[in-house]
XYZ file of C-alpha atoms in Angstrom:
445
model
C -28.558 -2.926 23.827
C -31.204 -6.007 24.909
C -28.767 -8.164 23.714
C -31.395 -10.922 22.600
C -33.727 -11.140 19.496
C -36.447 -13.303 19.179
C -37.338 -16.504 18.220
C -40.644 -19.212 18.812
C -38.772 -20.913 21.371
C -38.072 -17.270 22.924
C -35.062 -14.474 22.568
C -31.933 -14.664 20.716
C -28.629 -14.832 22.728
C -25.098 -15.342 23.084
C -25.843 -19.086 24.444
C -21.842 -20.523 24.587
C -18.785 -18.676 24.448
C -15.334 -19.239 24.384
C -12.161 -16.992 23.696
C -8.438 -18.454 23.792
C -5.564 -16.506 23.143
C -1.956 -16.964 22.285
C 1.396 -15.628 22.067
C 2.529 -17.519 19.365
C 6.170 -19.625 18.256
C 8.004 -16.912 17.513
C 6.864 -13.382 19.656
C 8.197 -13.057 22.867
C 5.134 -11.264 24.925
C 1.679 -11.194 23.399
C -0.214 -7.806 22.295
C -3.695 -9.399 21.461
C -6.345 -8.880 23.988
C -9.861 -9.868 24.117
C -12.934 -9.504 25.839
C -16.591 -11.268 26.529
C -18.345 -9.060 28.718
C -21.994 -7.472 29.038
C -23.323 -9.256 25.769
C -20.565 -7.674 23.770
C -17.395 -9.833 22.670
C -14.157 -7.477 21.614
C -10.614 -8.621 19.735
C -8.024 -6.402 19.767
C -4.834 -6.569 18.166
C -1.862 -4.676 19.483
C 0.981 -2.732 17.137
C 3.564 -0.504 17.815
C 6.676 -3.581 19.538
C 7.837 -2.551 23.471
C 5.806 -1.472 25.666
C 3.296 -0.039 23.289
C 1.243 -2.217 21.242
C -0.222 -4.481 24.623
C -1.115 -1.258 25.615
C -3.127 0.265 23.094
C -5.132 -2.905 22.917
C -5.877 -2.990 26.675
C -6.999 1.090 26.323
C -9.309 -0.254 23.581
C -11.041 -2.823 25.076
C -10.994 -1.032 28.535
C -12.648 1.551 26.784
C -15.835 -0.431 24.956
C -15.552 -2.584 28.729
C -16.509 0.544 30.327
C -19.388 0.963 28.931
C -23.005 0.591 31.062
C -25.556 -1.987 29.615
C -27.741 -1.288 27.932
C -25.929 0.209 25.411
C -26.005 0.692 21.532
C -23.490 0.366 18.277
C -23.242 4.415 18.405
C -22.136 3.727 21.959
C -19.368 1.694 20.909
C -18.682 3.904 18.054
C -17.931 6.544 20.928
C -15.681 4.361 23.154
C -13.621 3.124 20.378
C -13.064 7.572 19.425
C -12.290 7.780 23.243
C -9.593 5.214 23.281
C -8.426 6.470 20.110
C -7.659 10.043 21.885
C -6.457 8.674 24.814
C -3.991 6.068 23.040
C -2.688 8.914 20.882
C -2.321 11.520 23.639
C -0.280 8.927 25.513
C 1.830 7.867 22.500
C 2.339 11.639 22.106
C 3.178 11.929 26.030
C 5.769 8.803 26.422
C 8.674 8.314 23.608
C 8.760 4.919 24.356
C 5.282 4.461 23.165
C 5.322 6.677 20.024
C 3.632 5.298 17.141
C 1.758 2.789 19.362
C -1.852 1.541 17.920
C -4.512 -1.136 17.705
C -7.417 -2.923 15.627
C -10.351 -3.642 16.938
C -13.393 -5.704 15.977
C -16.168 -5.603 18.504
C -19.874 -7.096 18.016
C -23.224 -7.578 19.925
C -26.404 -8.932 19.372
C -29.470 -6.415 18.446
C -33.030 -8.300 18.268
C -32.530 -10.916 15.472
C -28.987 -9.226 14.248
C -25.669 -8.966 14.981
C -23.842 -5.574 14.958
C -20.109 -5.110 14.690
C -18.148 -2.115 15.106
C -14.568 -2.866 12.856
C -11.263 -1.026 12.648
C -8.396 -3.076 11.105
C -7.599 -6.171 9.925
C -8.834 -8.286 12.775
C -11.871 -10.109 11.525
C -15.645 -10.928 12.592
C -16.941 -14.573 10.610
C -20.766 -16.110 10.504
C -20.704 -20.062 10.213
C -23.666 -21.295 9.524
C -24.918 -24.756 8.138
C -20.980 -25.488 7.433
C -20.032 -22.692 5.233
C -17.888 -19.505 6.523
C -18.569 -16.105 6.146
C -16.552 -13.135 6.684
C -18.711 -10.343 8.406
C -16.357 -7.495 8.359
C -13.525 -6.102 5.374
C -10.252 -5.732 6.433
C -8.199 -2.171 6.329
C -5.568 -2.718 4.761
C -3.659 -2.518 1.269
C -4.141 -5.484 -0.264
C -7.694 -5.920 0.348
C -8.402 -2.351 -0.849
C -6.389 -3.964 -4.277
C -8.641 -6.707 -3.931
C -11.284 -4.341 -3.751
C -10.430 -2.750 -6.702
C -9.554 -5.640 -8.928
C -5.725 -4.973 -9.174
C -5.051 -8.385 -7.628
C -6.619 -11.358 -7.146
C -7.546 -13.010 -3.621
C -4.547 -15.626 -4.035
C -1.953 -13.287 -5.031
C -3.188 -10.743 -1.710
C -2.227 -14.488 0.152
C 1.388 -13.732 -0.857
C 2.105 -9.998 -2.097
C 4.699 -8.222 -0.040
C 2.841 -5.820 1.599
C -0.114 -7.745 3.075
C 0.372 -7.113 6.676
C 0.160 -3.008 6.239
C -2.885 -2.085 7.202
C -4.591 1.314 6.252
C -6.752 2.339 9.728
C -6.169 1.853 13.348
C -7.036 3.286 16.638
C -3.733 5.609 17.567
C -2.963 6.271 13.707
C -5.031 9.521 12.934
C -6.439 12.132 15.088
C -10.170 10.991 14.130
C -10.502 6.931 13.575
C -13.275 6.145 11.038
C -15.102 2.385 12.379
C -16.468 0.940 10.433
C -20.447 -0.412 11.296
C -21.700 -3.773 9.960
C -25.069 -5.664 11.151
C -26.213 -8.909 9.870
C -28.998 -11.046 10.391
C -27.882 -14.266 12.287
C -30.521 -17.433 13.818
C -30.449 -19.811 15.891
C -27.155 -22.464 15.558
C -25.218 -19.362 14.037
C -21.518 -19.579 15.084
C -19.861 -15.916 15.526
C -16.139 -15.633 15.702
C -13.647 -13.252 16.387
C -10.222 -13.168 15.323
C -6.745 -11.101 15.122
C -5.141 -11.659 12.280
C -3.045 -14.429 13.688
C -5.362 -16.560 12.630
C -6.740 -15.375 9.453
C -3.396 -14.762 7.871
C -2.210 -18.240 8.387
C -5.110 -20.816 8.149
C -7.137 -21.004 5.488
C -11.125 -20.109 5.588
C -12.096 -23.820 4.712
C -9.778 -25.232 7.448
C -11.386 -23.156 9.799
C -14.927 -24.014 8.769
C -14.031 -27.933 8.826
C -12.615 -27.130 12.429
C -15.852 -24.992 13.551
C -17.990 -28.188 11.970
C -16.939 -31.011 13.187
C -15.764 -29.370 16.737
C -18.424 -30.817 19.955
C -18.022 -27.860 21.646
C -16.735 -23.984 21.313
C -14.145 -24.548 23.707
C -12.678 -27.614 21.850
C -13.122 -25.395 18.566
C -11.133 -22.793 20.551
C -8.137 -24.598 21.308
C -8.099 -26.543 17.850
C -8.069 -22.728 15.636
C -4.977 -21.446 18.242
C -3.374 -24.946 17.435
C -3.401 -25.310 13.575
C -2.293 -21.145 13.762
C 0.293 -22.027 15.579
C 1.056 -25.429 13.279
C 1.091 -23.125 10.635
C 4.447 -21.694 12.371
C 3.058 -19.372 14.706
C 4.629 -16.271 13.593
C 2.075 -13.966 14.793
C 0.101 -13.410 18.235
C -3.248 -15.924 17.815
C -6.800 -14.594 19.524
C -10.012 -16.329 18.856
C -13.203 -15.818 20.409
C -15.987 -17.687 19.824
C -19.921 -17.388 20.243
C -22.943 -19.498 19.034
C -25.777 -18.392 19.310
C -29.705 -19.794 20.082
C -32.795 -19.110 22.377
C -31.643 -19.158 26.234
C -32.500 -17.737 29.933
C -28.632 -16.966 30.201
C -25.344 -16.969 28.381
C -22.491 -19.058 29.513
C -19.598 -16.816 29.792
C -16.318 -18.178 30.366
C -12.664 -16.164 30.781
C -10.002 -15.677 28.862
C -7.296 -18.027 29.095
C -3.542 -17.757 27.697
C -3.007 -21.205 25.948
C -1.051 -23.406 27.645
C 2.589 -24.600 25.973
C 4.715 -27.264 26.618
C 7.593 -26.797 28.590
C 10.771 -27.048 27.987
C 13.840 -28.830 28.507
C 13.563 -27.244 32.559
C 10.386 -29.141 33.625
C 8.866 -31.994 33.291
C 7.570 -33.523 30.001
C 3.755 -32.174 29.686
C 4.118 -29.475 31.982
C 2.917 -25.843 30.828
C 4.953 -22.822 30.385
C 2.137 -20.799 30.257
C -1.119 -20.824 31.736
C -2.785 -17.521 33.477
C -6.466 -17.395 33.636
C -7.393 -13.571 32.647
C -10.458 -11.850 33.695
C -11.803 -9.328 30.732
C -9.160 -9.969 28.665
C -6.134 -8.937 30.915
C -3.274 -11.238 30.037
C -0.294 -11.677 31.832
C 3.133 -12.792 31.215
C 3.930 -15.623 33.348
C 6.521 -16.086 30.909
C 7.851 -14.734 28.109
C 10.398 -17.273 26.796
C 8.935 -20.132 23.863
C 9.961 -23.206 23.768
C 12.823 -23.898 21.376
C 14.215 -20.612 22.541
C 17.243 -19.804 23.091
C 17.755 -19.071 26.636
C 18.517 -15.306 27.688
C 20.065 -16.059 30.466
C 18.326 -13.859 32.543
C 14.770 -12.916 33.810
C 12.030 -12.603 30.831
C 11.580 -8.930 30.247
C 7.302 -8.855 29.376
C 7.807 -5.785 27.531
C 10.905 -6.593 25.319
C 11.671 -4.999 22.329
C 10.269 -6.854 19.485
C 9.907 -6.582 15.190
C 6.365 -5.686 15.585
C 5.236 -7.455 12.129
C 2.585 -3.901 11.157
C 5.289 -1.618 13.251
C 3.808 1.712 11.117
C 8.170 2.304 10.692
C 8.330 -0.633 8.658
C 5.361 0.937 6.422
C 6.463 3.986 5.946
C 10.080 3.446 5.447
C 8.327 0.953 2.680
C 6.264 3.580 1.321
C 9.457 6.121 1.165
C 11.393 3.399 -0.964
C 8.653 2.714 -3.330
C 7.838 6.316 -4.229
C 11.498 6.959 -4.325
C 11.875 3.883 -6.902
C 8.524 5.040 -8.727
C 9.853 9.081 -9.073
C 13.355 7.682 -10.209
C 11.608 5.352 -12.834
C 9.241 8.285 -14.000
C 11.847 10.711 -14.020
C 14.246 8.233 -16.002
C 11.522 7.612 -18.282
C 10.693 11.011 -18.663
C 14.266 12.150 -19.347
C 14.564 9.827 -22.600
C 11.813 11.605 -23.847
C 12.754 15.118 -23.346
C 14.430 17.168 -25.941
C 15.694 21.143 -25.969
C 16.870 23.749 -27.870
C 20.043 25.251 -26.352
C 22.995 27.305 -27.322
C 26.489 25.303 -27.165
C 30.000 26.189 -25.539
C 30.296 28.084 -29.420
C 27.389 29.913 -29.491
C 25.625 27.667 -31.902
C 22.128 26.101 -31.476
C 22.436 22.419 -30.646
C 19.436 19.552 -30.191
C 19.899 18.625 -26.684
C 18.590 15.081 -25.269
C 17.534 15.068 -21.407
C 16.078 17.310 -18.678
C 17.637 21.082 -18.825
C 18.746 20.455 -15.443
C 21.606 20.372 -12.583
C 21.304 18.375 -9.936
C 23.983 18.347 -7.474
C 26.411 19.643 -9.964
C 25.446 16.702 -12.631
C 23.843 17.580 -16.344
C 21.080 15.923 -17.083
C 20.792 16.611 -20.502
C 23.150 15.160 -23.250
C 24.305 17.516 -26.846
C 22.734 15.056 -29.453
C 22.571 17.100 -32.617
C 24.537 20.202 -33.358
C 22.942 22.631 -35.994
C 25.552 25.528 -36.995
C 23.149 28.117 -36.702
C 23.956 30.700 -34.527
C 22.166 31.458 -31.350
C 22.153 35.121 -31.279
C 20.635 35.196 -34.705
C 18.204 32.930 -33.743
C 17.363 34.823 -30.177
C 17.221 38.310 -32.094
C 14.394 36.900 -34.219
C 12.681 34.027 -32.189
C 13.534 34.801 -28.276
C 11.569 31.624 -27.124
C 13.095 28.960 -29.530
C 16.373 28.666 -27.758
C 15.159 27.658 -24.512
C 14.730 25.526 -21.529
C 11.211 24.505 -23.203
C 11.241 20.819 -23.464
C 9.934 19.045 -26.195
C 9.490 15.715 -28.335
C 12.067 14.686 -30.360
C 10.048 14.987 -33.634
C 8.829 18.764 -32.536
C 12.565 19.619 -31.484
C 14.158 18.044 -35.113
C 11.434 19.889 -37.018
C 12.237 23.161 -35.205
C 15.947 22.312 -35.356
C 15.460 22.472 -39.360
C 13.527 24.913 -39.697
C 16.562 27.542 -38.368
C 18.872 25.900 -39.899
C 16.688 26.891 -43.142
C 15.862 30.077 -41.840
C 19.017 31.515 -40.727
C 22.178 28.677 -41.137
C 22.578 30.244 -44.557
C 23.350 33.683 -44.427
C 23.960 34.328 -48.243
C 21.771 31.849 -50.098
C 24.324 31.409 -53.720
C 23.196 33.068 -56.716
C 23.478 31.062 -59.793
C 24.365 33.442 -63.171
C 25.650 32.113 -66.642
C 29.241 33.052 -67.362
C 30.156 35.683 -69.908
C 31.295 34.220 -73.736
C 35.065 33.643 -74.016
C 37.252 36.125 -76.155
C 41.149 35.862 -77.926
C 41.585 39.192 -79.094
C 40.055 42.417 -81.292
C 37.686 42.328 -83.375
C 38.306 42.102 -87.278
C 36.070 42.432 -89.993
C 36.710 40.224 -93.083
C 37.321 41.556 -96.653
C 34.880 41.298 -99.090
C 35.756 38.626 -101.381
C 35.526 39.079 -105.450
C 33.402 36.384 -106.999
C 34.183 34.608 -109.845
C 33.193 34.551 -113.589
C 32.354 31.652 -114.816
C 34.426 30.504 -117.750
C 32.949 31.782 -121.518
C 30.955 34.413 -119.801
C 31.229 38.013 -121.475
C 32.922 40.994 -119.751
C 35.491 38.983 -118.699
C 38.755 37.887 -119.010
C 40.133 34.690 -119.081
C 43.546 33.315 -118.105
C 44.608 30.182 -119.579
């Protein structure tokens, strides 16, 4: 890696640069760490609570440190699958630092372009002529919904599971880094951040910060400020680069903020303020102000709520498939119908899943038919069954056996025979008469 593009007025460099990081109002210990080394500037941002997520971070920027200039992206690419190894073989080696991990967002300059190497949510931005760009995409759920159009941008700002994030040095045996390069001139503005500063100010209050700031170091401490106005719930690292045609950079270290002390010192005195070469931090002290007092020395590597602890995202994940396989399977079940025989050995419409599960029915009687089962099975084995159907298939199959064989001896309809009072009698012939004045024949008077 040269390091340097190049312009009329000669090569393209890191000219000014200034990194600031801090613990926060509300963490204990801090588990960012940073670098600005050998042309190539490095956030990383720590997971994983006691003694575990400082750790990873330092193995990941120790690792990309290491490296001999020149060197390339691919290098960096290598260093950040060698820390990954390393971090997860010592994870796997020391209980206490199980489940430990880290982002990392590292970039350089590459002739007239700037390359950066990206696992995480940590960020790389481009200002340039006021407006802010963000260089890299973040890993993590709801950008990928973003991604995808299943949320907006504002409703990522607030949905519940914003801080999990879906890569990260220590998570998988092989960590896929991402590898970004953009063109940048002179007067660009890179800067590097964890996400304690991304999650909390806004993009345009950053880019009014980075604008009307007189130097990087003033834009420095300004960004860590309104992070930590903004409550300061989170670890804060910024580092900061412009960049322009120069014979050298200008370098400087990396500084924990300083904080005002508390009610134990004097008004305007700092709590906190170690001077770290390469991004080593220490912890001078652990204890914020407004704190309440432990009452006994700060422990650096106290147990904290890591805010991405990969528990809290998997216990999450657990809860929601859980509540997504009950809802499906309750949804399901009102939609299921069978065919089974009842406690009478009759065939009967059931409603619900033919199942027991610890010891409960899921399936309700809903219609009984009369028809009974063993005449049904002798005929038609597979229409009393466990097969589950609609409730229009199992009502028309219902009928049809109740047509077929609920009526064993269909009626037969015959007129009845005529009625009868006694024997038969046939009736004497009668003798007609003469009329009156007619010859042959007698008359009575």
């Amino acid at each position: 890696m040269t390091g340097e593009g190049t312009t009329p007025d000669g090569p393209l460099m890191l000219v000014e640069v200034a990194h600031l990081s801090d613990t926060g109002r509300v963490r204990h210990h801090n588990e960012d760490r940073s670098l600005v080394a050998g042309g190539v500037l490095v956030v990383a941002d720590g997971m994983g609570g006691a003694k575990a997520g400082e750790v990873a971070a330092q193995m990941a920027v120790d690792a990309v440190g290491a490296l001999t200039t020149p060197f390339s992206t691919q290098d960096v690419r290598s260093a950040v699958g060698d820390a990954n190894r390393a971090i997860r073989r010592l994870a796997s080696d020391d209980p206490d630092k199980s489940g430990m991990g880290t982002t990392l967002t590292a970039a350089m300059m590459r002739d007239d372009h700037l390359d950066v190497v990206h696992v995480g949510d940590s960020r790389a931005y481009l200002w340039r002529d006021g407006a802010l760009t963000q260089v890299t995409e973040d890993h993590s759920v709801v950008a990928e919904l973003v991604r995808r159009g299943s949320i907006t941008a504002e409703e990522a700002e607030s949905h519940p599971h914003r801080n999990v994030i879906t890569r990260a040095l220590g998570a998988d045996a092989d960590v896929d880094a991402d590898t970004v390069s953009t063109p940048v001139r002179d007067g660009d503005v890179v800067l590097l951040c964890s996400d304690g500063l991304s999650s909390y100010v806004p993009e345009a209050t950053i880019a009014g910060i980075l604008a009307r700031a007189t130097s990087l170091t003033g834009a420095a401490r300004e960004l860590v400020a309104a992070a930590n106005g903004a409550g300061g719930a989170d670890n804060v690292t910024v580092v900061l680069a412009r960049i322009g045609p120069a014979s050298a950079p200008q370098q400087g270290d990396t500084m924990e903020a300083p904080v005002a002390g508390d009610g134990g010192g004097d008004a305007g005195t700092t709590a906190t303020g170690v001077r770290v070469l390469g991004g080593l931090h220490g912890h001078a002290s652990t204890d914020r102000p407004g704190a309440e007092s432990s009452g006994r020395a700060p422990k650096v590597l106290e147990p904290v709520a890591r805010r991405r602890s990969r528990v809290v995202p998997v216990v999450i994940g657990v809860v929601v498939l859980v509540a997504a396989l009950i809802g499906a399977g309750a949804w399901a079940n009102s939609r299921i119908y069978t065919l089974e025989e009842s406690p009478q050995g009759d065939v009967r419409v059931a409603h619900g899943l033919p199942w027991d599960v610890l010891g409960a029915d899921l399936s309700t009687p809903w219609q009984e038919t009369g028809v009974p089962a063993d005449a049904v099975r002798d005929a038609e084995p597979g229409a009393v069954s466990t097969t589950v159907r609609g409730q229009g298939e199992a009502v028309e199959l219902a009928a049809r056996l109740v047509w077929t064989y609920g009526v064993t001896q269909p009626p037969v309809i015959e007129a009845p025979p005529p009625a009868t009072t006694g024997p038969a009698t046939t009736p004497a012939p009668t003798t007609p008469e003469t009329a009156p004045g007619t010859p042959g024949t007698t008359t009575t008077p």
